[in-house]
Coordinates of N, CA and C in Angstrom, one line a residue:
X1 N -39.6 -47.8 9.6 CA -41.0 -47.7 10.5 C -42.0 -48.4 9.7
X2 N -42.2 -48.2 8.3 CA -43.3 -48.7 7.4 C -43.1 -50.3 7.6
X3 N -41.8 -50.8 7.5 CA -41.7 -52.2 7.7 C -42.1 -52.8 9.1
X4 N -41.9 -51.9 10.1 CA -42.4 -52.5 11.4 C -44.0 -52.4 11.4
X5 N -44.6 -51.5 10.7 CA -46.1 -51.4 10.7 C -46.6 -52.6 10.0
X6 N -46.1 -52.9 8.8 CA -46.3 -54.1 8.1 C -46.3 -55.3 8.8
X7 N -45.2 -55.4 9.6 CA -44.8 -56.8 10.3 C -45.9 -56.8 11.5
X8 N -46.3 -55.6 12.1 CA -47.3 -55.7 13.2 C -48.6 -56.2 12.5
X9 N -49.0 -55.6 11.4 CA -50.2 -56.1 10.8 C -50.2 -57.6 10.4
X10 N -49.1 -58.0 10.0 CA -48.9 -59.4 9.5 C -49.1 -60.3 10.8
X11 N -48.4 -60.1 11.8 CA -48.6 -60.9 13.1 C -50.1 -60.8 13.7
X12 N -50.6 -59.6 13.4 CA -51.9 -59.4 14.1 C -52.9 -60.1 13.2
X13 N -52.8 -60.1 11.9 CA -53.7 -61.0 11.0 C -53.7 -62.4 11.3
X14 N -52.5 -62.9 11.6 CA -52.3 -64.3 12.0 C -53.0 -64.6 13.3
X15 N -52.7 -63.9 14.3 CA -53.3 -64.0 15.5 C -54.9 -63.9 15.6
X16 N -55.3 -63.0 14.8 CA -56.9 -62.9 14.8 C -57.5 -64.2 14.1
X17 N -56.8 -64.5 13.0 CA -57.4 -65.6 12.3 C -57.1 -67.0 12.8
X18 N -56.1 -67.2 13.6 CA -55.6 -68.6 14.0 C -56.5 -69.3 14.9
X19 N -57.4 -68.7 15.9 CA -58.2 -69.4 16.8 C -59.2 -70.1 15.9
X20 N -59.4 -71.4 16.1 CA -60.3 -72.3 15.3 C -61.7 -72.2 15.7
X21 N -62.5 -71.2 15.0 CA -63.9 -71.1 15.1 C -64.6 -71.9 14.1
X22 N -65.8 -71.5 13.9 CA -66.8 -72.1 12.9 C -66.1 -72.1 11.4
X23 N -65.4 -70.9 11.0 CA -64.8 -70.9 9.7 C -63.6 -71.7 9.7
X24 N -62.8 -71.9 10.7 CA -61.8 -72.8 10.7 C -62.2 -74.2 10.6
X25 N -63.2 -74.6 11.3 CA -63.7 -76.0 11.2 C -64.4 -76.2 9.7
X26 N -65.0 -75.3 9.1 CA -65.5 -75.3 7.7 C -64.3 -75.5 6.7
X27 N -63.2 -74.7 7.0 CA -62.0 -74.8 6.2 C -61.4 -76.2 6.2
X28 N -61.3 -76.8 7.3 CA -60.7 -78.1 7.6 C -61.7 -79.1 7.0
X29 N -62.9 -79.1 7.0 CA -63.8 -79.9 6.5 C -63.7 -79.9 4.9
X30 N -63.7 -78.7 4.3 CA -63.7 -78.6 2.9 C -62.4 -79.1 2.4
X31 N -61.2 -79.0 3.0 CA -60.1 -79.5 2.6 C -60.1 -81.0 2.6
X32 N -60.7 -81.6 3.7 CA -60.6 -83.1 3.8 C -61.6 -83.6 2.5
X33 N -62.7 -82.9 2.3 CA -63.7 -83.5 1.5 C -63.3 -83.1 -0.1
X34 N -62.8 -81.9 -0.2 CA -62.5 -81.4 -1.7 C -61.2 -80.9 -2.0
X35 N -60.2 -80.8 -1.1 CA -59.0 -80.7 -1.5 C -58.4 -79.3 -0.8
X36 N -57.1 -79.1 -1.2 CA -56.5 -78.0 -0.6 C -57.2 -76.5 -0.9
X37 N -57.4 -76.3 -2.2 CA -57.9 -75.0 -2.7 C -59.3 -74.9 -2.1
X38 N -60.1 -75.8 -1.9 CA -61.4 -75.6 -1.3 C -61.4 -75.2 0.2
X39 N -60.3 -75.6 0.7 CA -60.1 -75.1 2.2 C -59.5 -73.7 2.2
X40 N -58.8 -73.2 1.2 CA -58.3 -71.9 1.3 C -59.4 -71.0 0.8
X41 N -60.2 -71.5 -0.2 CA -61.4 -70.7 -0.4 C -62.3 -70.4 0.7
X42 N -62.4 -71.2 1.6 CA -63.2 -71.1 2.8 C -62.5 -70.0 3.7
X43 N -61.3 -70.0 3.8 CA -60.6 -68.9 4.6 C -60.4 -67.6 3.8
X44 N -60.3 -67.7 2.6 CA -60.2 -66.4 1.9 C -61.2 -65.4 2.1
X45 N -62.5 -65.8 2.0 CA -63.5 -64.9 2.4 C -63.3 -64.2 3.8
X46 N -62.9 -64.8 4.8 CA -62.7 -64.3 6.0 C -61.5 -63.3 6.0
X47 N -60.4 -63.8 5.4 CA -59.2 -62.7 5.3 C -59.8 -61.4 4.5
X48 N -60.4 -61.6 3.5 CA -61.0 -60.3 2.9 C -61.9 -59.4 3.8
X49 N -62.7 -60.2 4.6 CA -63.5 -59.3 5.5 C -62.7 -58.7 6.6
X50 N -61.7 -59.6 7.0 CA -60.7 -58.9 7.9 C -60.1 -57.6 7.3
X51 N -59.6 -57.7 6.1 CA -58.9 -56.7 5.5 C -59.9 -55.5 5.3
X52 N -61.1 -55.8 4.9 CA -61.9 -54.7 4.7 C -62.2 -53.8 6.0
X53 N -62.5 -54.7 7.2 CA -62.7 -54.0 8.5 C -61.3 -53.3 9.0
X54 N -60.4 -53.8 8.6 CA -59.0 -53.1 9.0 C -58.9 -51.9 8.1
X55 N -59.2 -52.0 6.9 CA -59.2 -50.8 6.0 C -60.1 -49.7 6.6
X56 N -61.2 -50.0 6.9 CA -62.3 -49.0 7.6 C -61.7 -48.3 8.8
X57 N -61.1 -49.1 9.7 CA -60.5 -48.7 10.9 C -59.3 -47.8 10.7
X58 N -58.4 -48.2 9.8 CA -57.3 -47.4 9.4 C -57.6 -46.1 8.7
X59 N -58.6 -46.2 7.8 CA -59.0 -45.0 7.0 C -59.6 -44.0 8.0
X60 N -60.3 -44.4 9.0 CA -61.0 -43.6 10.0 C -60.0 -42.8 10.8
X61 N -58.8 -43.5 11.2 CA -57.8 -42.9 12.0 C -56.9 -41.9 11.0
X62 N -56.8 -42.4 9.9 CA -56.1 -41.4 8.9 C -56.9 -40.2 8.7
X63 N -58.2 -40.2 8.5 CA -59.0 -39.0 8.1 C -59.1 -38.1 9.4
X64 N -59.0 -38.8 10.6 CA -59.2 -37.9 11.8 C -57.8 -37.8 12.7
X65 N -56.8 -38.1 11.9 CA -55.5 -37.9 12.5 C -55.1 -36.8 13.4
X66 N -55.6 -35.4 12.8 CA -55.2 -34.3 13.5 C -55.9 -34.1 14.9
X67 N -57.2 -34.6 14.8 CA -58.1 -34.6 16.1 C -57.5 -35.7 17.1
X68 N -57.4 -37.0 16.5 CA -56.8 -38.0 17.4 C -55.4 -37.9 18.1
X69 N -54.7 -37.0 17.3 CA -53.4 -36.6 18.0 C -53.5 -36.1 19.4
X70 N -54.6 -35.6 19.9 CA -54.9 -34.9 21.0 C -55.1 -36.0 22.1
X71 N -55.6 -37.1 21.7 CA -56.0 -38.0 22.5 C -55.4 -39.4 22.4
X72 N -54.1 -39.3 21.7 CA -53.5 -40.5 21.3 C -53.1 -41.5 22.4
X73 N -52.7 -40.9 23.5 CA -52.1 -41.6 24.7 C -53.5 -42.4 25.3
X74 N -54.5 -41.6 25.6 CA -55.6 -42.5 26.2 C -56.0 -43.7 25.1
X75 N -56.0 -43.3 24.0 CA -56.5 -44.4 23.1 C -55.4 -45.6 23.0
X76 N -54.3 -45.3 23.2 CA -53.3 -46.3 23.2 C -53.4 -47.2 24.5
X77 N -53.7 -46.6 25.6 CA -53.9 -47.2 26.9 C -55.1 -48.2 26.8
X78 N -56.2 -47.5 26.2 CA -57.5 -48.3 26.0 C -57.3 -49.5 25.1
X79 N -56.5 -49.2 24.0 CA -56.3 -50.4 23.0 C -55.3 -51.4 23.7
X80 N -54.4 -50.9 24.6 CA -53.5 -51.9 25.1 C -54.4 -52.9 26.2
X81 N -55.2 -52.3 26.9 CA -55.9 -53.1 27.8 C -57.0 -53.9 26.9
X82 N -57.5 -53.5 25.9 CA -58.4 -54.3 25.1 C -57.7 -55.5 24.6
X83 N -56.4 -55.3 24.1 CA -55.6 -56.4 23.5 C -55.4 -57.4 24.6
X84 N -55.1 -57.1 25.8 CA -54.9 -57.9 26.9 C -56.1 -58.7 27.2
X85 N -57.3 -58.0 27.1 CA -58.6 -58.7 27.4 C -58.8 -59.6 26.2
X86 N -58.6 -59.5 25.0 CA -58.7 -60.4 24.0 C -57.8 -61.6 24.3
X87 N -56.5 -61.3 24.8 CA -55.6 -62.5 25.0 C -56.2 -63.2 26.2
X88 N -56.7 -62.8 27.3 CA -57.1 -63.5 28.5 C -58.4 -64.3 28.0
X89 N -59.1 -63.7 27.2 CA -60.4 -64.4 26.8 C -60.0 -65.6 25.9
X90 N -59.0 -65.4 25.1 CA -58.5 -66.5 24.3 C -57.7 -67.7 25.0
X91 N -57.3 -67.4 26.2 CA -56.7 -68.5 27.0 C -57.7 -69.2 27.7
X92 N -58.9 -68.8 27.8 CA -59.9 -69.8 28.5 C -60.4 -70.8 27.6
X93 N -60.6 -72.1 28.2 CA -61.0 -73.2 27.3 C -62.2 -72.9 26.5
X94 N -62.1 -73.3 25.3 CA -63.3 -73.0 24.3 C -64.0 -74.3 24.1
X95 N -65.3 -74.2 24.0 CA -66.1 -75.4 23.8 C -65.9 -75.9 22.4
X96 N -66.3 -77.0 22.1 CA -66.1 -77.6 20.7 C -67.1 -76.9 19.8
X97 N -66.5 -76.3 18.7 CA -67.3 -75.6 17.8 C -67.7 -76.4 16.5
X98 N -68.9 -76.1 16.1 CA -69.4 -76.8 14.8 C -68.9 -76.1 13.6
X99 N -68.7 -76.6 12.5 CA -68.3 -75.9 11.3 C -69.4 -75.0 10.8
X100 N -69.2 -73.9 10.2 CA -70.1 -73.0 9.6 C -70.8 -73.7 8.5
X101 N -72.1 -73.5 8.5 CA -72.8 -74.2 7.4 C -73.2 -73.2 6.2
X102 N -72.7 -73.7 5.1 CA -72.7 -72.8 4.0 C -73.1 -73.8 2.8
X103 N -74.1 -73.4 1.9 CA -74.5 -74.3 0.9 C -73.7 -74.2 -0.4
X104 N -72.7 -73.3 -0.4 CA -71.9 -73.2 -1.6 C -71.2 -74.3 -1.8
X105 N -70.8 -74.5 -3.2 CA -70.1 -75.7 -3.7 C -68.9 -75.4 -4.5
X106 N -68.9 -74.3 -5.3 CA -67.7 -73.9 -5.9 C -66.7 -73.2 -5.1
X107 N -65.5 -72.7 -5.6 CA -64.5 -72.0 -4.9 C -65.0 -70.5 -4.6
X108 N -65.5 -69.9 -5.6 CA -65.9 -68.5 -5.7 C -67.1 -68.5 -4.7
X109 N -68.1 -69.2 -4.7 CA -69.3 -69.1 -4.0 C -68.8 -69.3 -2.4
X110 N -68.0 -70.2 -2.3 CA -67.5 -70.6 -0.8 C -66.9 -69.4 -0.2
X111 N -66.0 -68.8 -1.1 CA -65.3 -67.4 -0.6 C -66.3 -66.4 -0.4
X112 N -67.3 -66.2 -1.2 CA -68.4 -65.3 -0.9 C -69.1 -65.5 0.2
X113 N -69.5 -66.8 0.5 CA -70.3 -67.1 1.7 C -69.6 -66.9 3.0
X114 N -68.2 -67.3 3.0 CA -67.5 -67.0 4.3 C -67.4 -65.5 4.4
X115 N -67.0 -64.7 3.4 CA -67.1 -63.3 3.5 C -68.1 -62.6 4.1
X116 N -69.4 -63.1 3.5 CA -70.7 -62.5 4.0 C -70.9 -63.1 5.4
X117 N -70.4 -64.2 6.1 CA -70.6 -64.8 7.4 C -69.7 -63.9 8.4
X118 N -68.4 -63.5 7.9 CA -67.5 -62.8 8.7 C -67.9 -61.2 8.7
X119 N -68.2 -60.6 7.5 CA -68.6 -59.2 7.5 C -70.0 -58.8 8.3
X120 N -70.7 -59.9 8.5 CA -72.1 -59.8 9.1 C -72.0 -59.1 10.6
X121 N -70.7 -59.1 11.1 CA -70.5 -58.8 12.5 C -69.8 -57.4 12.4
X122 N -70.7 -56.2 12.4 CA -70.1 -55.0 12.4 C -69.2 -54.6 13.5
X123 N -69.5 -55.3 14.7 CA -68.5 -55.0 16.0 C -67.1 -55.3 15.8
X124 N -66.7 -56.0 14.6 CA -65.4 -56.3 14.4 C -64.6 -55.0 13.9
X125 N -65.2 -54.0 13.4 CA -64.5 -52.8 13.2 C -64.1 -52.0 14.3
X126 N -64.9 -52.2 15.4 CA -64.6 -51.5 16.6 C -63.5 -52.3 17.3
X127 N -63.3 -53.7 17.2 CA -62.3 -54.4 17.7 C -60.9 -53.9 17.0
X128 N -61.0 -53.8 15.6 CA -59.8 -53.3 15.0 C -59.3 -52.0 15.4
X129 N -60.4 -51.1 15.6 CA -60.0 -49.8 15.9 C -59.3 -49.7 17.3
X130 N -59.8 -50.4 18.3 CA -59.2 -50.5 19.4 C -57.8 -51.2 19.4
X131 N -57.6 -52.3 18.7 CA -56.4 -52.9 18.3 C -55.4 -52.0 17.8
X132 N -55.8 -51.3 16.8 CA -54.8 -50.3 16.2 C -54.5 -49.2 17.0
X133 N -55.3 -48.9 17.9 CA -55.0 -47.8 18.9 C -53.9 -48.3 19.8
X134 N -54.0 -49.6 20.2 CA -53.2 -50.1 21.2 C -51.8 -50.2 20.5
X135 N -51.6 -50.3 19.2 CA -50.6 -50.6 18.5 C -49.7 -49.3 18.3
X136 N -50.5 -48.1 18.7 CA -49.9 -46.8 18.6 C -50.1 -46.3 17.1
X137 N -51.3 -46.7 16.5 CA -51.5 -46.4 15.2 C -52.8 -45.5 15.1
X138 N -53.1 -44.8 16.1 CA -54.3 -44.0 16.1 C -54.3 -42.5 15.4
X139 N -53.0 -42.2 15.5 CA -52.7 -40.8 14.8 C -51.4 -40.6 14.2
X140 N -51.4 -39.7 13.3 CA -50.1 -39.4 12.7 C -49.7 -40.5 11.6
X141 N -50.6 -41.1 11.2 CA -50.3 -42.2 10.1 C -50.7 -41.7 8.8
X142 N -49.8 -41.8 7.7 CA -50.2 -41.5 6.3 C -50.9 -42.6 5.7
X143 N -51.7 -42.3 4.5 CA -52.2 -43.1 3.7 C -51.3 -44.5 3.5
X144 N -50.1 -44.2 3.1 CA -49.1 -45.2 2.6 C -49.0 -46.2 3.8
X145 N -48.8 -45.6 5.0 CA -48.5 -46.5 6.3 C -49.8 -47.2 6.6
X146 N -51.0 -46.7 6.4 CA -52.3 -47.3 6.6 C -52.4 -48.5 5.7
X147 N -52.1 -48.2 4.5 CA -52.2 -49.3 3.4 C -51.2 -50.5 3.7
X148 N -50.2 -50.3 4.1 CA -49.1 -51.2 4.6 C -49.7 -52.1 5.8
X149 N -50.4 -51.3 6.7 CA -50.9 -52.1 7.9 C -52.2 -53.0 7.4
X150 N -53.1 -52.5 6.7 CA -54.1 -53.3 5.9 C -53.6 -54.5 5.3
X151 N -52.5 -54.2 4.5 CA -52.0 -55.3 3.7 C -51.5 -56.3 4.5
X152 N -50.7 -56.1 5.7 CA -50.3 -56.8 6.7 C -51.2 -57.7 7.3
X153 N -52.4 -57.1 7.7 CA -53.5 -57.9 8.3 C -54.1 -58.9 7.2
X154 N -54.4 -58.5 6.1 CA -54.9 -59.4 5.1 C -54.1 -60.6 4.7
X155 N -52.7 -60.2 4.5 CA -51.8 -61.3 4.1 C -51.5 -62.3 5.3
X156 N -51.5 -61.6 6.5 CA -51.4 -62.4 7.8 C -52.5 -63.6 7.9
X157 N -53.8 -63.1 7.6 CA -54.9 -63.9 7.7 C -54.9 -64.9 6.7
X158 N -54.6 -64.4 5.4 CA -54.6 -65.4 4.3 C -53.5 -66.3 4.5
X159 N -52.4 -66.0 5.0 CA -51.4 -66.9 5.2 C -51.6 -68.0 6.1
X160 N -52.4 -67.8 7.2 CA -52.8 -68.7 8.1 C -53.8 -69.7 7.5
X161 N -54.7 -69.3 6.6 CA -55.5 -70.3 5.9 C -54.9 -71.1 5.0
X162 N -53.8 -70.6 4.2 CA -52.9 -71.5 3.4 C -52.3 -72.7 4.3
X163 N -51.7 -72.1 5.4 CA -51.1 -73.0 6.1 C -52.0 -74.0 6.8
X164 N -53.1 -73.7 7.2 CA -54.0 -74.7 7.8 C -54.5 -75.6 6.8
X165 N -54.9 -75.0 5.6 CA -55.5 -76.1 4.6 C -54.3 -77.0 4.0
X166 N -53.0 -76.4 4.0 CA -51.9 -77.2 3.6 C -51.6 -78.4 4.6
X167 N -51.6 -78.0 5.8 CA -51.5 -79.0 6.9 C -52.4 -80.0 6.9
X168 N -53.7 -79.8 6.8 CA -54.7 -80.7 6.8 C -54.6 -81.5 5.5
X169 N -54.4 -81.0 4.4 CA -54.2 -81.6 3.2 C -53.0 -82.6 3.1
X170 N -51.9 -82.2 3.9 CA -50.8 -83.0 4.0 C -51.0 -84.3 4.8
X171 N -51.7 -83.9 5.9 CA -51.9 -85.0 7.0 C -53.1 -85.9 6.5
X172 N -54.0 -85.4 5.7 CA -55.1 -86.1 5.2 C -56.0 -86.7 6.3
X173 N -56.1 -85.9 7.3 CA -56.9 -86.2 8.5 C -57.1 -85.1 9.3
X174 N -58.2 -85.2 10.2 CA -58.4 -84.1 11.1 C -57.2 -83.8 12.1
X175 N -57.1 -82.6 12.5 CA -56.0 -82.3 13.3 C -56.3 -82.8 14.6
X176 N -55.1 -83.1 15.3 CA -55.3 -83.5 16.8 C -56.1 -82.6 17.7
X177 N -57.0 -83.3 18.6 CA -57.7 -82.3 19.5 C -57.0 -81.2 20.2
X178 N -55.7 -81.5 20.6 CA -55.0 -80.5 21.2 C -54.4 -79.3 20.4
X179 N -54.4 -79.4 19.1 CA -54.1 -78.5 18.0 C -54.7 -77.2 18.3
X180 N -56.1 -77.3 18.4 CA -56.8 -76.0 18.5 C -56.4 -75.3 19.7
X181 N -56.4 -76.1 20.9 CA -56.1 -75.4 22.2 C -54.7 -74.7 22.1
X182 N -53.7 -75.4 21.4 CA -52.3 -74.8 21.4 C -52.4 -73.5 20.5
X183 N -52.9 -73.6 19.5 CA -53.0 -72.5 18.5 C -53.7 -71.2 19.2
X184 N -54.9 -71.6 19.9 CA -55.5 -70.5 20.7 C -54.7 -69.9 21.7
X185 N -53.9 -70.7 22.5 CA -53.0 -70.2 23.4 C -52.0 -69.2 22.7
X186 N -51.3 -69.7 21.9 CA -50.1 -68.9 21.2 C -50.9 -67.6 20.7
X187 N -51.9 -67.6 20.0 CA -52.6 -66.5 19.5 C -52.8 -65.6 20.6
X188 N -53.4 -66.1 21.9 CA -53.8 -65.3 22.8 C -52.5 -64.5 23.6
X189 N -51.3 -65.3 23.6 CA -50.1 -64.9 24.2 C -49.6 -63.7 23.2
X190 N -49.7 -63.8 22.0 CA -49.3 -62.8 21.1 C -50.1 -61.5 21.2
X191 N -51.5 -61.6 21.5 CA -52.2 -60.4 21.8 C -52.0 -59.8 23.1
X192 N -51.8 -60.6 23.9 CA -51.4 -60.1 25.4 C -50.1 -59.4 25.3
X193 N -49.0 -59.9 24.6 CA -47.8 -59.2 24.4 C -47.9 -57.9 23.8
X194 N -48.7 -57.9 22.7 CA -49.0 -56.6 22.1 C -49.6 -55.6 23.1
X195 N -50.6 -56.0 23.9 CA -51.2 -55.1 24.9 C -50.3 -54.6 25.8
X196 N -49.5 -55.5 26.5 CA -48.5 -55.1 27.3 C -47.4 -54.1 26.8
X197 N -47.0 -54.4 25.6 CA -46.1 -53.5 25.0 C -46.7 -52.1 24.7
X198 N -48.1 -52.0 24.4 CA -48.7 -50.8 24.2 C -48.8 -50.1 25.6
X199 N -49.1 -50.7 26.6 CA -49.1 -50.1 27.9 C -47.7 -49.6 28.4
X200 N -46.7 -50.3 28.1 CA -45.3 -49.8 28.5 C -44.9 -48.6 27.7
X201 N -45.3 -48.6 26.4 CA -45.1 -47.6 25.5 C -45.9 -46.2 26.2
X202 N -47.1 -46.5 26.7 CA -47.7 -45.3 27.1 C -47.1 -44.8 28.4
X203 N -46.7 -45.8 29.3 CA -46.1 -45.3 30.5 C -44.7 -44.7 30.4
X204 N -44.0 -45.0 29.3 CA -42.8 -44.2 28.9 C -43.0 -42.8 28.5
X205 N -44.2 -42.8 27.8 CA -44.6 -41.4 27.2 C -44.8 -40.5 28.2
X206 N -45.3 -41.0 29.3 CA -45.8 -40.1 30.5 C -44.6 -39.8 31.3
X207 N -43.7 -40.6 31.5 CA -42.5 -40.4 32.3 C -41.6 -39.5 31.8

C-alpha cells in the first residue's frame, strides 16, 4: 500500500510540474544560457514549493483523520471531479507564455526566487487537498504514509525538471513548438485518469 501511495505521489508530481508555464520557460532559458544545472536550479524552487504545499495538505488530513473519516466518500467524489476539471482545463489550447522574470544569477538565488514565485500562490494548498482527497488519501493515513506521498510529489516534480533541463541541454536548442502541447495533453490525461479512478472507487464503495 505504501508503495502505491508513493507511486501516486510520484506520478502526480510529474503531472503537476510538466505543463510548461512561466517557470518552465525560465528553466529552458537558463539551460540554454548557462547550462544544465542552471535549468535544474530554476525548477528546484518549484519542486520544493510543491513539496511544502503537499506536506501541508497531507499533514492536515493526518491531523484530522478521525473527523474526515466520516466524510471520506464525499471528499473523494469532490476530489475526483476536481482532478477531471484540472485535466479538461489542461486539454484546452494554452496561449504562448513568457518566462518568469527573476534577477537571480547564482544557482541558490535562482532556486530561492522560483520557490518564492511558486509559494506565493496559497490557493495551491487547496488544490493539493482536493487532489489528495480524490486519490482516497483524505482519511486513515498515518504519518509514514503521508511522508511517502509528499516525497513522491517532490521527487516527481524534481525529476521532471531534471528531464526537461537535460533534454534542452542535450538538444542545445529550444524545444519544438508542439512539445509543450503534447506534454500538456499527456499531463491532462493523467489527471483525468486519476479523477475517473477516484469516482469509480466512490461508486463501488456505495454499491
